[in-house]
Tab-separated table of N, CA and C in Angstrom:
chain	number	residue	atom	x	y	z
A	9	ASN	N	81.738	105.416	139.250
A	9	ASN	CA	82.449	104.220	138.835
A	9	ASN	C	83.046	104.351	137.402
A	10	LEU	N	84.072	105.102	137.266
A	10	LEU	CA	84.718	105.262	136.020
A	10	LEU	C	85.661	104.105	135.758
A	11	ARG	N	85.659	103.575	134.472
A	11	ARG	CA	86.544	102.515	134.123
A	11	ARG	C	87.763	103.129	133.504
A	12	LEU	N	88.895	102.604	133.854
A	12	LEU	CA	90.175	103.100	133.202
A	12	LEU	C	90.332	102.469	131.821
A	13	ALA	N	90.676	103.300	130.815
A	13	ALA	CA	90.985	102.800	129.504
A	13	ALA	C	92.232	101.940	129.511
A	14	TYR	N	93.192	102.292	130.413
A	14	TYR	CA	94.431	101.590	130.481
A	14	TYR	C	94.796	101.328	131.940
A	15	ASN	N	95.038	100.137	132.226
A	15	ASN	CA	95.431	99.682	133.590
A	15	ASN	C	96.900	99.344	133.451
A	16	PRO	N	97.818	99.994	134.220
A	16	PRO	CA	99.201	99.717	134.097
A	16	PRO	C	99.665	98.245	134.363
A	17	GLN	N	98.795	97.514	135.048
A	17	GLN	CA	99.077	96.092	135.294
A	17	GLN	C	98.724	95.200	134.106
A	18	SER	N	97.870	95.708	133.231
A	18	SER	CA	97.480	94.883	132.105
A	18	SER	C	98.427	95.198	130.920
A	19	GLU	N	98.494	94.188	130.005
A	19	GLU	CA	99.342	94.398	128.835
A	19	GLU	C	98.828	95.356	127.765
A	20	MET	N	97.508	95.511	127.696
A	20	MET	CA	96.929	96.237	126.661
A	20	MET	C	95.854	97.173	127.247
A	21	CYS	N	95.601	98.279	126.564
A	21	CYS	CA	94.470	99.159	126.924
A	21	CYS	C	93.230	98.481	126.387
A	22	ARG	N	92.059	98.982	126.857
A	22	ARG	CA	90.800	98.447	126.425
A	22	ARG	C	90.617	98.532	124.879
A	23	ALA	N	91.019	99.641	124.251
A	23	ALA	CA	90.893	99.815	122.799
A	23	ALA	C	91.762	98.764	122.064
A	24	CYS	N	92.994	98.551	122.568
A	24	CYS	CA	93.901	97.614	121.908
A	24	CYS	C	93.349	96.176	122.003
A	25	ARG	N	92.814	95.881	123.215
A	25	ARG	CA	92.256	94.542	123.425
A	25	ARG	C	91.079	94.310	122.508
A	26	ALA	N	90.149	95.284	122.348
A	26	ALA	CA	89.006	95.189	121.493
A	26	ALA	C	89.449	94.950	120.044
A	27	ILE	N	90.405	95.719	119.654
A	27	ILE	CA	90.900	95.583	118.262
A	27	ILE	C	91.571	94.240	118.043
A	28	ALA	N	92.338	93.783	118.974
A	28	ALA	CA	92.974	92.481	118.939
A	28	ALA	C	91.914	91.410	118.801
A	29	GLU	N	90.884	91.492	119.617
A	29	GLU	CA	89.788	90.484	119.554
A	29	GLU	C	89.102	90.484	118.226
A	30	CYS	N	88.820	91.673	117.643
A	30	CYS	CA	88.270	91.784	116.350
A	30	CYS	C	89.124	91.161	115.267
A	31	LYS	N	90.462	91.456	115.343
A	31	LYS	CA	91.374	90.939	114.352
A	31	LYS	C	91.334	89.373	114.431
A	32	GLU	N	91.274	88.841	115.681
A	32	GLU	CA	91.262	87.363	115.780
A	32	GLU	C	90.040	86.786	115.147
A	33	ARG	N	88.926	87.521	115.273
A	33	ARG	CA	87.674	87.024	114.648
A	33	ARG	C	87.654	87.402	113.212
A	34	ASP	N	88.575	88.205	112.688
A	34	ASP	CA	88.717	88.610	111.354
A	34	ASP	C	87.470	89.332	110.866
A	35	THR	N	86.838	90.161	111.733
A	35	THR	CA	85.646	90.857	111.375
A	35	THR	C	85.804	92.404	111.377
A	36	ILE	N	86.976	92.849	111.621
A	36	ILE	CA	87.089	94.362	111.751
A	36	ILE	C	87.255	94.970	110.328
A	37	SER	N	86.447	95.986	110.149
A	37	SER	CA	86.545	96.780	108.874
A	37	SER	C	87.607	97.847	109.026
A	38	PRO	N	88.211	98.348	108.021
A	38	PRO	CA	89.201	99.448	108.123
A	38	PRO	C	88.565	100.654	108.880
A	39	ASP	N	87.269	100.963	108.540
A	39	ASP	CA	86.607	102.117	109.179
A	39	ASP	C	86.545	101.961	110.645
A	40	LYS	N	86.202	100.723	111.120
A	40	LYS	CA	86.067	100.453	112.565
A	40	LYS	C	87.482	100.518	113.164
A	41	TRP	N	88.509	100.027	112.511
A	41	TRP	CA	89.836	100.078	112.997
A	41	TRP	C	90.283	101.546	113.193
A	42	ILE	N	90.005	102.357	112.212
A	42	ILE	CA	90.444	103.743	112.269
A	42	ILE	C	89.727	104.392	113.453
A	43	LYS	N	88.442	104.160	113.670
A	43	LYS	CA	87.674	104.749	114.806
A	43	LYS	C	88.324	104.300	116.066
A	44	GLY	N	88.669	103.000	116.195
A	44	GLY	CA	89.308	102.495	117.429
A	44	GLY	C	90.668	103.163	117.680
A	45	MET	N	91.435	103.331	116.581
A	45	MET	CA	92.759	103.903	116.663
A	45	MET	C	92.668	105.379	117.067
A	46	ILE	N	91.652	106.101	116.579
A	46	ILE	CA	91.481	107.550	116.986
A	46	ILE	C	91.306	107.604	118.503
A	47	GLU	N	90.558	106.740	119.091
A	47	GLU	CA	90.369	106.705	120.523
A	47	GLU	C	91.739	106.310	121.189
A	48	LYS	N	92.473	105.435	120.644
A	48	LYS	CA	93.726	105.035	121.212
A	48	LYS	C	94.740	106.213	121.165
A	49	VAL	N	94.728	106.891	120.021
A	49	VAL	CA	95.659	108.050	119.835
A	49	VAL	C	95.348	109.097	120.865
A	50	LYS	N	94.048	109.389	121.098
A	50	LYS	CA	93.624	110.381	122.090
A	50	LYS	C	94.113	109.963	123.468
A	51	ALA	N	94.227	108.685	123.757
A	51	ALA	CA	94.682	108.195	125.037
A	51	ALA	C	96.200	108.103	125.062
A	52	ALA	N	96.879	108.440	123.961
A	52	ALA	CA	98.331	108.400	123.873
A	52	ALA	C	98.854	106.952	124.093
A	53	ARG	N	98.186	105.968	123.516
A	53	ARG	CA	98.613	104.573	123.665
A	53	ARG	C	98.895	104.003	122.278
A	54	LEU	N	100.099	104.179	121.789
A	54	LEU	CA	100.472	103.691	120.463
A	54	LEU	C	101.305	102.387	120.587
A	55	CYS	N	100.984	101.440	119.694
A	55	CYS	CA	101.772	100.185	119.714
A	55	CYS	C	102.131	99.732	118.328
A	56	ASN	N	102.107	100.638	117.305
A	56	ASN	CA	102.523	100.421	115.943
A	56	ASN	C	101.754	99.241	115.301
A	57	THR	N	100.478	99.339	115.430
A	57	THR	CA	99.622	98.357	114.743
A	57	THR	C	99.046	99.003	113.491
A	58	GLY	N	98.626	98.230	112.541
A	58	GLY	CA	98.183	98.762	111.300
A	58	GLY	C	97.032	98.092	110.658
A	59	VAL	N	96.457	98.740	109.610
A	59	VAL	CA	95.346	98.128	108.927
A	59	VAL	C	95.496	98.445	107.415
A	60	GLU	N	95.090	97.525	106.591
A	60	GLU	CA	95.055	97.745	105.181
A	60	GLU	C	93.831	98.554	104.890
A	61	VAL	N	94.059	99.781	104.427
A	61	VAL	CA	92.920	100.732	104.173
A	61	VAL	C	92.213	100.486	102.915
A	62	CYS	N	92.959	100.474	101.781
A	62	CYS	CA	92.332	100.146	100.481
A	62	CYS	C	93.457	99.886	99.489
A	63	ALA	N	93.040	99.392	98.364
A	63	ALA	CA	94.018	99.112	97.235
A	63	ALA	C	94.520	100.423	96.703
A	64	MET	N	95.761	100.382	96.277
A	64	MET	CA	96.320	101.590	95.562
A	64	MET	C	95.570	101.788	94.252
A	65	PRO	N	95.045	102.961	93.956
A	65	PRO	CA	94.362	103.219	92.724
A	65	PRO	C	95.228	102.821	91.509
A	66	HIS	N	94.679	102.174	90.467
A	66	HIS	CA	95.438	101.719	89.386
A	66	HIS	C	96.176	102.831	88.637
A	67	GLU	N	95.612	104.041	88.622
A	67	GLU	CA	96.316	105.148	87.944
A	67	GLU	C	97.673	105.448	88.609
A	68	ALA	N	97.672	105.324	89.982
A	68	ALA	CA	98.977	105.559	90.707
A	68	ALA	C	99.978	104.485	90.396
A	69	VAL	N	99.480	103.227	90.389
A	69	VAL	CA	100.311	102.110	90.071
A	69	VAL	C	100.894	102.202	88.699
A	70	GLU	N	100.073	102.501	87.723
A	70	GLU	CA	100.479	102.636	86.335
A	70	GLU	C	101.529	103.774	86.198
A	71	TYR	N	101.346	104.906	86.875
A	71	TYR	CA	102.244	106.027	86.773
A	71	TYR	C	103.609	105.598	87.334
A	72	CYS	N	103.561	104.978	88.499
A	72	CYS	CA	104.876	104.535	89.103
A	72	CYS	C	105.603	103.525	88.210
A	73	ASN	N	104.831	102.545	87.730
A	73	ASN	CA	105.479	101.502	86.888
A	73	ASN	C	105.998	102.059	85.574
A	74	SER	N	105.318	103.010	84.961
A	74	SER	CA	105.709	103.543	83.647
A	74	SER	C	106.926	104.564	83.840
A	75	ASN	N	107.126	105.042	85.074
A	75	ASN	CA	108.221	105.937	85.299
A	75	ASN	C	109.361	105.261	86.121
A	76	ASP	N	109.374	103.978	86.200
A	76	ASP	CA	110.406	103.183	86.941
A	76	ASP	C	110.530	103.677	88.334
A	77	LEU	N	109.455	103.955	88.988
A	77	LEU	CA	109.407	104.296	90.454
A	77	LEU	C	109.004	103.115	91.251
A	78	LYS	N	109.649	102.925	92.386
A	78	LYS	CA	109.318	101.812	93.185
A	78	LYS	C	107.941	101.963	93.822
A	79	ILE	N	107.119	100.947	93.657
A	79	ILE	CA	105.821	100.891	94.315
A	79	ILE	C	105.577	99.457	94.797
A	80	ALA	N	105.214	99.304	96.055
A	80	ALA	CA	104.957	97.968	96.569
A	80	ALA	C	103.600	97.513	96.104
A	81	ASP	N	103.534	96.198	95.829
A	81	ASP	CA	102.309	95.560	95.302
A	81	ASP	C	101.465	95.177	96.469
A	82	ASN	N	101.013	96.087	97.322
A	82	ASN	CA	100.182	95.778	98.447
A	82	ASN	C	99.160	96.905	98.612
A	83	PRO	N	98.153	96.630	99.445
A	83	PRO	CA	97.199	97.756	99.731
A	83	PRO	C	97.847	98.810	100.540
A	84	ILE	N	97.246	99.990	100.597
A	84	ILE	CA	97.790	101.127	101.436
A	84	ILE	C	97.565	100.747	102.869
A	85	ILE	N	98.579	100.979	103.702
A	85	ILE	CA	98.539	100.708	105.127
A	85	ILE	C	98.574	102.013	105.959
A	86	LEU	N	97.720	101.991	106.976
A	86	LEU	CA	97.765	103.092	107.943
A	86	LEU	C	98.096	102.485	109.304
A	87	THR	N	99.030	103.079	110.004
A	87	THR	CA	99.394	102.638	111.341
A	87	THR	C	98.901	103.665	112.353
A	88	ASP	N	98.807	103.196	113.602
A	88	ASP	CA	98.395	104.127	114.651
A	88	ASP	C	99.383	105.280	114.834
A	89	VAL	N	100.661	105.006	114.599
A	89	VAL	CA	101.669	106.080	114.743
A	89	VAL	C	101.441	107.157	113.694
A	90	ARG	N	101.202	106.700	112.423
A	90	ARG	CA	100.952	107.729	111.325
A	90	ARG	C	99.608	108.447	111.579
A	91	LEU	N	98.639	107.759	112.085
A	91	LEU	CA	97.350	108.379	112.443
A	91	LEU	C	97.589	109.468	113.482
A	92	SER	N	98.373	109.129	114.495
A	92	SER	CA	98.679	110.127	115.514
A	92	SER	C	99.367	111.344	114.899
A	93	HIS	N	100.233	111.140	113.987
A	93	HIS	CA	100.949	112.235	113.305
A	93	HIS	C	100.017	113.100	112.522
A	94	ALA	N	99.063	112.472	111.855
A	94	ALA	CA	98.058	113.262	111.042
A	94	ALA	C	97.145	114.061	111.947
A	95	LEU	N	96.832	113.585	113.118
A	95	LEU	CA	95.867	114.216	113.988
A	95	LEU	C	96.547	114.987	115.173
A	96	ARG	N	97.848	115.204	115.124
A	96	ARG	CA	98.595	115.857	116.197
A	96	ARG	C	98.084	117.243	116.534
A	97	PRO	N	98.130	117.591	117.812
A	97	PRO	CA	97.639	118.925	118.269
A	97	PRO	C	98.178	120.159	117.561
A	98	SER	N	99.503	120.131	117.203
A	98	SER	CA	100.041	121.281	116.549
A	98	SER	C	99.341	121.561	115.221
A	99	LYS	N	99.001	120.504	114.460
A	99	LYS	CA	98.229	120.696	113.222
A	99	LYS	C	96.888	121.203	113.472
A	100	VAL	N	96.240	120.771	114.537
A	100	VAL	CA	94.899	121.211	114.871
A	100	VAL	C	94.914	122.742	115.212
A	101	LEU	N	95.916	123.157	115.955
A	101	LEU	CA	96.080	124.531	116.351
A	101	LEU	C	96.229	125.502	115.174
A	102	ARG	N	96.960	125.056	114.153
A	102	ARG	CA	97.172	125.927	112.983
A	102	ARG	C	96.127	125.707	111.857
A	103	GLY	N	95.152	124.834	112.163
A	103	GLY	CA	94.079	124.613	111.169
A	103	GLY	C	94.478	123.741	109.973
A	104	ALA	N	95.536	122.923	110.170
A	104	ALA	CA	95.985	122.103	109.076
A	104	ALA	C	95.673	120.620	109.277
A	105	SER	N	94.882	120.313	110.281
A	105	SER	CA	94.550	118.910	110.535
A	105	SER	C	93.233	118.499	109.919
A	106	VAL	N	93.309	117.269	109.431
A	106	VAL	CA	92.002	116.673	108.965
A	106	VAL	C	91.125	116.363	110.159
A	107	SER	N	89.817	116.199	109.980
A	107	SER	CA	88.962	115.811	111.077
A	107	SER	C	89.016	114.293	111.253
A	108	GLU	N	88.480	113.857	112.354
A	108	GLU	CA	88.408	112.374	112.587
A	108	GLU	C	87.557	111.753	111.517
A	109	ASP	N	86.446	112.369	111.136
A	109	ASP	CA	85.526	111.836	110.124
A	109	ASP	C	86.253	111.743	108.736
A	110	GLU	N	87.149	112.733	108.429
A	110	GLU	CA	87.854	112.677	107.220
A	110	GLU	C	88.879	111.577	107.171
A	111	MET	N	89.452	111.198	108.295
A	111	MET	CA	90.300	110.051	108.347
A	111	MET	C	89.544	108.750	108.220
A	112	ILE	N	88.378	108.703	108.859
A	112	ILE	CA	87.522	107.478	108.746
A	112	ILE	C	87.045	107.297	107.323
A	113	GLN	N	86.802	108.365	106.622
A	113	GLN	CA	86.308	108.345	105.222
A	113	GLN	C	87.426	108.313	104.221
A	114	MET	N	88.681	108.078	104.678
A	114	MET	CA	89.861	108.113	103.818
A	114	MET	C	89.727	107.158	102.641
A	115	ARG	N	89.182	105.957	102.773
A	115	ARG	CA	89.127	105.017	101.688
A	115	ARG	C	88.312	105.600	100.497
A	116	SER	N	87.119	106.096	100.789
A	116	SER	CA	86.325	106.647	99.699
A	116	SER	C	86.939	107.938	99.175
A	117	ASN	N	87.548	108.780	100.074
A	117	ASN	CA	88.193	110.026	99.598
A	117	ASN	C	89.313	109.705	98.675
A	118	ILE	N	90.111	108.731	98.947
A	118	ILE	CA	91.262	108.383	98.099
A	118	ILE	C	90.791	107.960	96.728
A	119	ARG	N	89.681	107.190	96.648
A	119	ARG	CA	89.164	106.773	95.342
A	119	ARG	C	88.730	107.926	94.471
A	120	GLU	N	88.209	109.026	95.133
A	120	GLU	CA	87.655	110.163	94.417
A	120	GLU	C	88.724	111.307	94.247
A	121	SER	N	89.953	111.065	94.670
A	121	SER	CA	90.885	112.103	94.734
A	121	SER	C	91.633	112.371	93.349
A	122	HIS	N	92.201	113.558	93.208
A	122	HIS	CA	93.178	113.831	92.169
A	122	HIS	C	94.480	113.293	92.697
A	123	ILE	N	95.269	112.778	91.851
A	123	ILE	CA	96.591	112.173	92.264
A	123	ILE	C	97.727	112.976	91.692
A	124	TYR	N	98.739	113.241	92.543
A	124	TYR	CA	99.922	113.933	92.096
A	124	TYR	C	101.144	113.123	92.574
A	125	TRP	N	102.236	113.301	91.846
A	125	TRP	CA	103.534	112.772	92.224
A	125	TRP	C	104.358	113.918	92.712
A	126	ASP	N	104.916	113.801	93.942
A	126	ASP	CA	105.810	114.794	94.508
A	126	ASP	C	107.227	114.422	94.165
A	127	THR	N	107.857	115.158	93.254
A	127	THR	CA	109.218	114.786	92.828
A	127	THR	C	110.261	115.005	93.891
A	128	ARG	N	109.995	115.862	94.835
A	128	ARG	CA	110.985	116.122	95.885
A	128	ARG	C	110.991	115.029	96.950
A	129	SER	N	109.829	114.667	97.446
A	129	SER	CA	109.748	113.634	98.503
A	129	SER	C	109.482	112.218	97.973
A	130	GLU	N	109.203	112.158	96.677
A	130	GLU	CA	108.896	110.902	96.012
A	130	GLU	C	107.727	110.160	96.692
A	131	ASN	N	106.686	110.884	96.906
A	131	ASN	CA	105.434	110.410	97.475
A	131	ASN	C	104.279	110.703	96.568
A	132	LEU	N	103.219	109.894	96.658
A	132	LEU	CA	101.977	110.133	95.973
A	132	LEU	C	101.117	111.049	96.883
A	133	LEU	N	100.495	112.043	96.277
A	133	LEU	CA	99.607	112.956	97.024
A	133	LEU	C	98.145	112.707	96.446
A	134	PHE	N	97.271	112.437	97.350
A	134	PHE	CA	95.898	112.265	96.960
A	134	PHE	C	95.104	113.491	97.493
A	135	ILE	N	94.607	114.243	96.606
A	135	ILE	CA	93.992	115.554	96.931
A	135	ILE	C	92.481	115.390	96.751
A	136	TYR	N	91.810	115.578	97.834
A	136	TYR	CA	90.340	115.425	97.847
A	136	TYR	C	89.723	116.796	98.243
A	137	GLU	N	88.809	117.268	97.415
A	137	GLU	CA	88.156	118.519	97.631
A	137	GLU	C	86.774	118.238	98.226
A	138	ASN	N	86.542	118.776	99.465
A	138	ASN	CA	85.282	118.592	100.180
A	138	ASN	C	84.738	119.998	100.410
A	139	GLY	N	83.999	120.567	99.463
A	139	GLY	CA	83.501	121.868	99.586
A	139	GLY	C	84.652	122.827	99.513
A	140	ASP	N	84.844	123.725	100.491
A	140	ASP	CA	85.945	124.651	100.561
A	140	ASP	C	87.188	124.044	101.146
A	141	ARG	N	87.130	122.833	101.692
A	141	ARG	CA	88.283	122.180	102.271
A	141	ARG	C	89.008	121.305	101.266
A	142	VAL	N	90.351	121.420	101.248
A	142	VAL	CA	91.155	120.572	100.364
A	142	VAL	C	92.034	119.727	101.249
A	143	ILE	N	91.834	118.408	101.149
A	143	ILE	CA	92.483	117.479	101.988
A	143	ILE	C	93.618	116.749	101.209
A	144	LYS	N	94.762	116.682	101.810
A	144	LYS	CA	95.906	115.985	101.161
A	144	LYS	C	96.287	114.797	102.002
A	145	TYR	N	96.225	113.611	101.341
A	145	TYR	CA	96.723	112.326	101.925
A	145	TYR	C	98.040	112.020	101.261
A	146	VAL	N	99.097	111.916	102.028
A	146	VAL	CA	100.426	111.618	101.570
A	146	VAL	C	100.753	110.145	101.703
A	147	ILE	N	100.978	109.477	100.598
A	147	ILE	CA	101.257	108.040	100.560
A	147	ILE	C	102.654	107.797	100.069
A	148	SER	N	103.491	107.135	100.827
A	148	SER	CA	104.805	106.692	100.342
A	148	SER	C	104.567	105.348	99.681
A	149	PRO	N	104.846	105.264	98.381
A	149	PRO	CA	104.504	104.033	97.651
A	149	PRO	C	105.310	102.812	97.947
A	150	HIS	N	106.493	102.971	98.529
A	150	HIS	CA	107.359	101.824	98.834
A	150	HIS	C	108.078	102.112	100.114
A	151	TYR	N	107.394	101.795	101.178
A	151	TYR	CA	107.837	102.168	102.562
A	151	TYR	C	107.969	100.918	103.385
A	152	THR	N	109.010	100.791	104.172
A	152	THR	CA	109.169	99.634	105.037
A	152	THR	C	109.078	100.086	106.480
A	153	ALA	N	108.210	99.390	107.215
A	153	ALA	CA	108.053	99.706	108.669
A	153	ALA	C	107.650	98.457	109.384
A	154	LYS	N	107.824	98.515	110.704
A	154	LYS	CA	107.476	97.409	111.551
A	154	LYS	C	106.015	97.592	111.902
A	155	VAL	N	105.131	96.680	111.550
A	155	VAL	CA	103.732	96.739	111.888
A	155	VAL	C	103.306	95.403	112.559
A	156	ASP	N	102.722	95.541	113.695
A	156	ASP	CA	102.252	94.365	114.439
A	156	ASP	C	103.421	93.364	114.614
A	157	GLY	N	104.615	93.906	114.842
A	157	GLY	CA	105.754	93.034	115.111
A	157	GLY	C	106.484	92.491	113.888
A	158	GLU	N	105.988	92.809	112.702
A	158	GLU	CA	106.654	92.274	111.450
A	158	GLU	C	107.095	93.417	110.555
A	159	GLN	N	108.232	93.215	109.819
A	159	GLN	CA	108.672	94.199	108.848
A	159	GLN	C	107.711	94.075	107.615
A	160	VAL	N	107.159	95.208	107.168
A	160	VAL	CA	106.221	95.173	106.053
A	160	VAL	C	106.736	96.277	105.035
A	161	THR	N	106.747	95.916	103.744
A	161	THR	CA	106.994	96.892	102.715
A	161	THR	C	105.700	97.004	101.901
A	162	ALA	N	105.209	98.229	101.923
A	162	ALA	CA	103.882	98.495	101.289
A	162	ALA	C	103.769	99.990	101.095
A	163	PRO	N	102.703	100.419	100.362
A	163	PRO	CA	102.361	101.829	100.354
A	163	PRO	C	101.835	102.210	101.729
A	164	PHE	N	102.347	103.191	102.359
A	164	PHE	CA	101.912	103.631	103.691
A	164	PHE	C	101.414	105.007	103.655
A	165	LEU	N	100.329	105.270	104.358
A	165	LEU	CA	99.877	106.658	104.550
A	165	LEU	C	100.942	107.307	105.509
A	166	ILE	N	101.611	108.362	105.133
A	166	ILE	CA	102.604	109.037	105.905
A	166	ILE	C	101.932	110.135	106.740
A	167	THR	N	101.015	110.909	106.195
A	167	THR	CA	100.338	111.924	106.919
A	167	THR	C	99.136	112.384	106.099
A	168	ALA	N	98.357	113.219	106.753
A	168	ALA	CA	97.194	113.853	106.056
A	168	ALA	C	97.049	115.238	106.615
A	169	GLY	N	96.530	116.142	105.804
A	169	GLY	CA	96.250	117.503	106.319
A	169	GLY	C	95.395	118.298	105.407
A	170	VAL	N	95.098	119.476	105.813
A	170	VAL	CA	94.239	120.415	105.038
A	170	VAL	C	95.235	121.422	104.482
A	171	ILE	N	95.068	121.706	103.156
A	171	ILE	CA	95.931	122.644	102.443
A	171	ILE	C	95.040	123.629	101.675
A	172	THR	N	95.719	124.616	101.114
A	172	THR	CA	95.019	125.544	100.207
A	172	THR	C	95.181	125.017	98.772
A	173	LYS	N	94.182	125.217	97.976
A	173	LYS	CA	94.142	124.662	96.634
A	173	LYS	C	95.414	125.174	95.813
A	174	GLY	N	95.814	126.366	96.010
A	174	GLY	CA	96.985	126.950	95.301
A	174	GLY	C	98.252	126.224	95.544
A	175	ASN	N	98.368	125.494	96.634
A	175	ASN	CA	99.586	124.801	96.933
A	175	ASN	C	99.900	123.660	95.893
A	176	MET	N	98.859	123.169	95.203
A	176	MET	CA	99.095	122.109	94.203
A	176	MET	C	99.687	122.628	92.900
A	177	ASN	N	99.940	123.917	92.758
A	177	ASN	CA	100.529	124.419	91.546
A	177	ASN	C	102.029	124.537	91.607
A	178	GLN	N	102.602	123.971	92.601
A	178	GLN	CA	104.092	123.993	92.746
A	178	GLN	C	104.726	123.110	91.648
A	179	ARG	N	105.906	123.472	91.335
A	179	ARG	CA	106.616	122.816	90.229
A	179	ARG	C	106.970	121.326	90.580
A	180	GLU	N	107.173	121.058	91.826
A	180	GLU	CA	107.556	119.646	92.147
A	180	GLU	C	106.411	118.648	92.072
A	181	TYR	N	105.215	119.120	91.846
A	181	TYR	CA	104.045	118.235	91.760
A	181	TYR	C	103.669	117.946	90.312
A	182	ILE	N	103.617	116.705	89.924
A	182	ILE	CA	103.211	116.240	88.658
A	182	ILE	C	101.805	115.610	88.742
A	183	LYS	N	100.878	116.096	87.964
A	183	LYS	CA	99.494	115.570	88.041
A	183	LYS	C	99.465	114.179	87.356
A	184	VAL	N	98.968	113.195	88.094
A	184	VAL	CA	98.852	111.841	87.586
A	184	VAL	C	97.405	111.563	87.120
A	185	LYS	N	96.435	112.000	87.878
A	185	LYS	CA	94.991	111.830	87.556
A	185	LYS	C	94.262	113.034	88.058
């Protein structure tokens, strides 16, 4: 007696429905949302929903403001589409993908990260060292996207991945913190 995660006759998959119910009750934590979205991404059911992950660290806000760079005055947002991009199979195959746990722990990892400004892509890079793994979270500080049916301008997580530490010595990266 296997239950289908998605029934073509229903409007939402089971994961989407559970998340919608939690949002209605206003009890969902970002960590729980990310866990639910990972399951949804695995089932290839994306509907461009998002969650506020955490506030933008003040060092990043100060850097952007002091250098006349656009930064939205909102918390960092993660959407299911961007989560899917960060966990895509091609990244896993080449060893460049973060783990599901590293995505779930993104809030605390960002707070403990070194921050860089990428002058080429005009994104903030949050570099978190976890033993021998170096994790890069890429945040666009002023990004507009449709989330849950509404246009939102905020800092968005664009992608995440595993890098080598030497990559951060490139000229286009300016250390912020």
